[in-house]
mmCIF file of C-alpha atoms in Angstrom:
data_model
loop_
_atom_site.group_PDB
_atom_site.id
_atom_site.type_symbol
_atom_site.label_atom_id
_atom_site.label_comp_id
_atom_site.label_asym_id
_atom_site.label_seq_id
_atom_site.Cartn_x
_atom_site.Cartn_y
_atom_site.Cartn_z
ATOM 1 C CA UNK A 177 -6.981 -26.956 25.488
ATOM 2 C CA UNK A 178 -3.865 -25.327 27.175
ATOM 3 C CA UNK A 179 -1.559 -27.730 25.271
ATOM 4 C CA UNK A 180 -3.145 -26.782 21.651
ATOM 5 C CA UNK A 181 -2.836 -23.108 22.682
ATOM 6 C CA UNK A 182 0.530 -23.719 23.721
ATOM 7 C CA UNK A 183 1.441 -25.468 20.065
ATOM 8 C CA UNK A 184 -0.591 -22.686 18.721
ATOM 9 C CA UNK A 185 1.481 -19.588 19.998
ATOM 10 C CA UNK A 186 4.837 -21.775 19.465
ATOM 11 C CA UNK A 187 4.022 -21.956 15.830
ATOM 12 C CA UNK A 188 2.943 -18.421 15.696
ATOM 13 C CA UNK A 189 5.881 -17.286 17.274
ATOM 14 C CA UNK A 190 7.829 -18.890 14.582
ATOM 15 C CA UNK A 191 6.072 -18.040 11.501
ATOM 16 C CA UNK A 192 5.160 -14.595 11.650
ATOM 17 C CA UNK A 193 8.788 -13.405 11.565
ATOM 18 C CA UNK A 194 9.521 -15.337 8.616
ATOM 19 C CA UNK A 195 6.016 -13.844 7.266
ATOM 20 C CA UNK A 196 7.432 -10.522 7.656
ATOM 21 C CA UNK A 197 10.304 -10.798 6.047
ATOM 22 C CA UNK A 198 8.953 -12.786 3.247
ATOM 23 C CA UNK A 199 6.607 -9.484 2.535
ATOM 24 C CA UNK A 200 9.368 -6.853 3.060
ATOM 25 C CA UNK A 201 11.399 -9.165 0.339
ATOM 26 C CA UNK A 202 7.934 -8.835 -1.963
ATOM 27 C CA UNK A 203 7.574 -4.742 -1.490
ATOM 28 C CA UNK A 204 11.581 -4.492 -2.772
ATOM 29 C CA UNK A 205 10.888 -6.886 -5.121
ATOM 30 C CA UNK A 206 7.539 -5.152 -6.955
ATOM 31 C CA UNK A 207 8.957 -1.913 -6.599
ATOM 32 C CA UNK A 208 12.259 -2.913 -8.620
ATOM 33 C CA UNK A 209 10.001 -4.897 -11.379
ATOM 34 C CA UNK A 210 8.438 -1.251 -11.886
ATOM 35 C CA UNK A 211 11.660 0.634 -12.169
ATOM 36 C CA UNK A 212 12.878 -1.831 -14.703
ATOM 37 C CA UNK A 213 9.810 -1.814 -16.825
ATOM 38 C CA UNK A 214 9.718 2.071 -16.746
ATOM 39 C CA UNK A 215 13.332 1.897 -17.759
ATOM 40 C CA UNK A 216 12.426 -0.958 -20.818
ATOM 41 C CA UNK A 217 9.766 1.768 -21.720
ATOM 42 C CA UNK A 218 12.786 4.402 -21.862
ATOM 43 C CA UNK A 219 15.003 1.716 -24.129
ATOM 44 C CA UNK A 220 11.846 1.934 -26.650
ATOM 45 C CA UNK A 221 11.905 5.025 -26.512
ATOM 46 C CA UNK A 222 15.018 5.727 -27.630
ATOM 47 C CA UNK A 223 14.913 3.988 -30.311
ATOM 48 C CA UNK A 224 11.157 4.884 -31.116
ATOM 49 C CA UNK A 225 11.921 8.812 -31.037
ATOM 50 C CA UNK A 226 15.523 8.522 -32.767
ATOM 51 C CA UNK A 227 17.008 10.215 -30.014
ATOM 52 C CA UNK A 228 19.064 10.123 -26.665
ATOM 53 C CA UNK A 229 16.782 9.204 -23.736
ATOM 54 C CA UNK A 230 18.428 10.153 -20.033
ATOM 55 C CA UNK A 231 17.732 8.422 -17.039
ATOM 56 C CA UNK A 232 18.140 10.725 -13.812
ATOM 57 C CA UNK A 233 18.069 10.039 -10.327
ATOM 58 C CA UNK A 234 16.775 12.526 -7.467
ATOM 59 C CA UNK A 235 17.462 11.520 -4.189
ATOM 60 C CA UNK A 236 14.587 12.027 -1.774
ATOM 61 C CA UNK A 237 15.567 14.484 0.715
ATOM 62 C CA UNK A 238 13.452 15.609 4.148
ATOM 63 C CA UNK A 239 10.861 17.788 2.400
ATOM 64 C CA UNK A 240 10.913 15.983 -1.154
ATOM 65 C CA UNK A 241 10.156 12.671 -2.792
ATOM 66 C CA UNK A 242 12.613 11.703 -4.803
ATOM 67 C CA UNK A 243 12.851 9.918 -8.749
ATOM 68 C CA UNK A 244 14.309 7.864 -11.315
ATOM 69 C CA UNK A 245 13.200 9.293 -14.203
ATOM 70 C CA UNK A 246 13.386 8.954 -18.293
ATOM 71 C CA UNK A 247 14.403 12.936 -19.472
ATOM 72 C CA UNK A 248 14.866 14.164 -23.478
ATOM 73 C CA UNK A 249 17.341 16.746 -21.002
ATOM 74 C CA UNK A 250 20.844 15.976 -20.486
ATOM 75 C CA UNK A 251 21.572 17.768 -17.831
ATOM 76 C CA UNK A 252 19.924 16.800 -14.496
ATOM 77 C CA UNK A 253 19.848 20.361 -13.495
ATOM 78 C CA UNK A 254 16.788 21.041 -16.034
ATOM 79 C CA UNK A 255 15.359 17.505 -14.643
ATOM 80 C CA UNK A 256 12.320 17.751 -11.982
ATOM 81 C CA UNK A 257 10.578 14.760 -10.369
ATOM 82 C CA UNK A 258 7.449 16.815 -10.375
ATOM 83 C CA UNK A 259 7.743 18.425 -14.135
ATOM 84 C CA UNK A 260 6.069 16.413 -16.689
ATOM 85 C CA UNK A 261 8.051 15.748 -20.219
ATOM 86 C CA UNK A 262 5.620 12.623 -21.357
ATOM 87 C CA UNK A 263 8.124 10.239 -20.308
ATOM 88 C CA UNK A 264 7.883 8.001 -16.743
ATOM 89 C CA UNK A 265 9.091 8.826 -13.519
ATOM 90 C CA UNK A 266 9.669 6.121 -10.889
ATOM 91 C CA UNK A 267 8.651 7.995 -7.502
ATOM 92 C CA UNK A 268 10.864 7.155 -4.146
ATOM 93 C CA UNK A 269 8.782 8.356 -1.849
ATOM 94 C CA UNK A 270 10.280 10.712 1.236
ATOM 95 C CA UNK A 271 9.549 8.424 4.718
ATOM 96 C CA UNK A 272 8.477 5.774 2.076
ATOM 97 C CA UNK A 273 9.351 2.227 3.602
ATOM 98 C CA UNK A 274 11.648 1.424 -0.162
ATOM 99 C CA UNK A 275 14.530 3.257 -0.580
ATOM 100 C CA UNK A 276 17.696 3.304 -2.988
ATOM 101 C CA UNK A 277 20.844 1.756 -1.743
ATOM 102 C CA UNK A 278 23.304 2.111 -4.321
ATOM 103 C CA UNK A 279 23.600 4.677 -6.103
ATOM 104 C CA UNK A 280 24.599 6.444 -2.855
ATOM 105 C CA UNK A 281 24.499 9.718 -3.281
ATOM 106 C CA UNK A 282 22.846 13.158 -1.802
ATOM 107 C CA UNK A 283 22.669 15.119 -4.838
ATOM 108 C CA UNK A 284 20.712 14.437 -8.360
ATOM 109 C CA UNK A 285 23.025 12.880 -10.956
ATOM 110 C CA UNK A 286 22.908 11.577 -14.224
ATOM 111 C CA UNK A 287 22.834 7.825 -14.244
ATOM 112 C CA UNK A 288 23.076 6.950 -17.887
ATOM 113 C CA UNK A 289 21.047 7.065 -21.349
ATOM 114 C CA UNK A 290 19.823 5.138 -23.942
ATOM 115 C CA UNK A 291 21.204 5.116 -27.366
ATOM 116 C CA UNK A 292 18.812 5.748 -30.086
ATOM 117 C CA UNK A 293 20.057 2.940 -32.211
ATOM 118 C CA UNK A 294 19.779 0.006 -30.500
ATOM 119 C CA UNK A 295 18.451 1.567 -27.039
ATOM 120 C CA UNK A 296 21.761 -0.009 -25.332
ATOM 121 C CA UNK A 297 22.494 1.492 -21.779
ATOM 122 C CA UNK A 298 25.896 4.011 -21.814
ATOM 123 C CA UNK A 299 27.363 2.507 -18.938
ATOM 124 C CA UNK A 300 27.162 -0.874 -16.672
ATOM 125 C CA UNK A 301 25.428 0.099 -13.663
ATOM 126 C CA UNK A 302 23.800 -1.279 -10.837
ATOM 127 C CA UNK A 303 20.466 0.311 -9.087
ATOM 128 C CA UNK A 304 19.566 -0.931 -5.717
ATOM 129 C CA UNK A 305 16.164 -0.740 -3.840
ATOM 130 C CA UNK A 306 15.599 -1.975 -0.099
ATOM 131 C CA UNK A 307 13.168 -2.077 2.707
ATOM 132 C CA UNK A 308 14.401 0.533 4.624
ATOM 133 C CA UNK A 309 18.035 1.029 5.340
ATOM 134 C CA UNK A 310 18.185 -3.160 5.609
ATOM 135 C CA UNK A 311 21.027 -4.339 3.596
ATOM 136 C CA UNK A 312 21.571 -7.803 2.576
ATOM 137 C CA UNK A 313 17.992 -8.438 0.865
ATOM 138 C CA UNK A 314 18.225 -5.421 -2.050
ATOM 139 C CA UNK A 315 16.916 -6.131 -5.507
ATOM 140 C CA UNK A 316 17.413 -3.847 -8.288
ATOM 141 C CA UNK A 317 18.379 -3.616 -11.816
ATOM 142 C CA UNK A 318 21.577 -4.491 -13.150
ATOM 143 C CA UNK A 319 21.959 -1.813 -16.377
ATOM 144 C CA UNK A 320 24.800 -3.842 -19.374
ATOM 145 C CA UNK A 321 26.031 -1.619 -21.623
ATOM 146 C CA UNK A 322 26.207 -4.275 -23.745
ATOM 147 C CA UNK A 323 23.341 -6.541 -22.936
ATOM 148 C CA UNK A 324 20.716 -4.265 -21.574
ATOM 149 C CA UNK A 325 18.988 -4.376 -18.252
ATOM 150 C CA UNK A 326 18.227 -7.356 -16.006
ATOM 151 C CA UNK A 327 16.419 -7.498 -12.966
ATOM 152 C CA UNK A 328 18.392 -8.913 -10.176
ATOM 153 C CA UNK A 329 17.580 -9.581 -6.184
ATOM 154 C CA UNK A 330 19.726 -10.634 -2.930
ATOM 155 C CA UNK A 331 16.573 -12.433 -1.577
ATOM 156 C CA UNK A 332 15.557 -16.561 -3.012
ATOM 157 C CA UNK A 333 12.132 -15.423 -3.856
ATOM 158 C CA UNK A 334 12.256 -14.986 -7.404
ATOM 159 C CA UNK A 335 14.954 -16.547 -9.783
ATOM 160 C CA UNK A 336 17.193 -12.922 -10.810
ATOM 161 C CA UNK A 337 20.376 -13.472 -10.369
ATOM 162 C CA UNK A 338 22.139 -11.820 -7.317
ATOM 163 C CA UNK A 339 22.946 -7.910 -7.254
ATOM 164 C CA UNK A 340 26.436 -8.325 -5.950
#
């Protein structure tokens, strides 16, 4: 009995780190398949409504969640996380465990938009989400201004290509 125990906590011991860093990987991972969908719905959008669609980004601060979010506005100073415009917001939530890596910035900026023609991003761009302030395992989206958006992740569980 005190041998199986033993073989029991040994294997334990060795599988629930890997456990937990499989699931952190899985959190980043979910959280940057919503951001990219919400940002497909913005490319339809744009091209639905015949118009520019912006995509802002809000920085969480101590007292505040922060955003991604699809605006009609261009300027990020008339953008609010909490103000409603019919269009999606991606919510980064202050003490949340995900959190954005790159861009890295402090104050709310203008990322890029759509065009309403063919819903092609303005700029290449890369948006990173990770587990905390971990670096290393980030996924994210990587934003083409001439092939769109892409979903891309650091860690082997899925098969994006790396956000490097």
């Amino acid at each position: 009995m005190i041998t199986t125990l033993s073989v029991l906590a040994v294997v334990t011991a060795v599988a629930v780190p890997s456990y937990v860093s499989s699931h952190k990987a899985a959190v980043v991972e979910s959280k940057a398949t919503q951001l990219l969908s919400m940002l497909e719905v913005g490319q339809s959008e744009s091209i639905k409504r015949h118009s520019i669609i912006y995509v802002h980004y809000v920085p969480v601060t101590e007292d505040a969640n922060g955003c991604i979010g699809l605006s009609t506005k261009s300027d990020v100073g008339d953008f609010s996380c909490t103000a409603s415009e019919g269009l999606q917001k991606f919510i980064i939530e202050s003490g949340g465990s995900v959190t954005v890596q790159e861009p890295a910035t402090s104050s709310a900026e203008k990322l890029f938009h759509f065009s309403p023609k063919n819903g092609l991003p303005s700029v290449n761009k890369t948006v990173k989400l990770a587990k905390g302030s971990e670096t290393g395992k980030e996924s994210g989206i990587l934003i083409r201004q001439y092939s769109g958006l892409k979903g891309c992740s650091n860690t082997v569980v899925t098969g994006w290509e790396s956000c490097s």
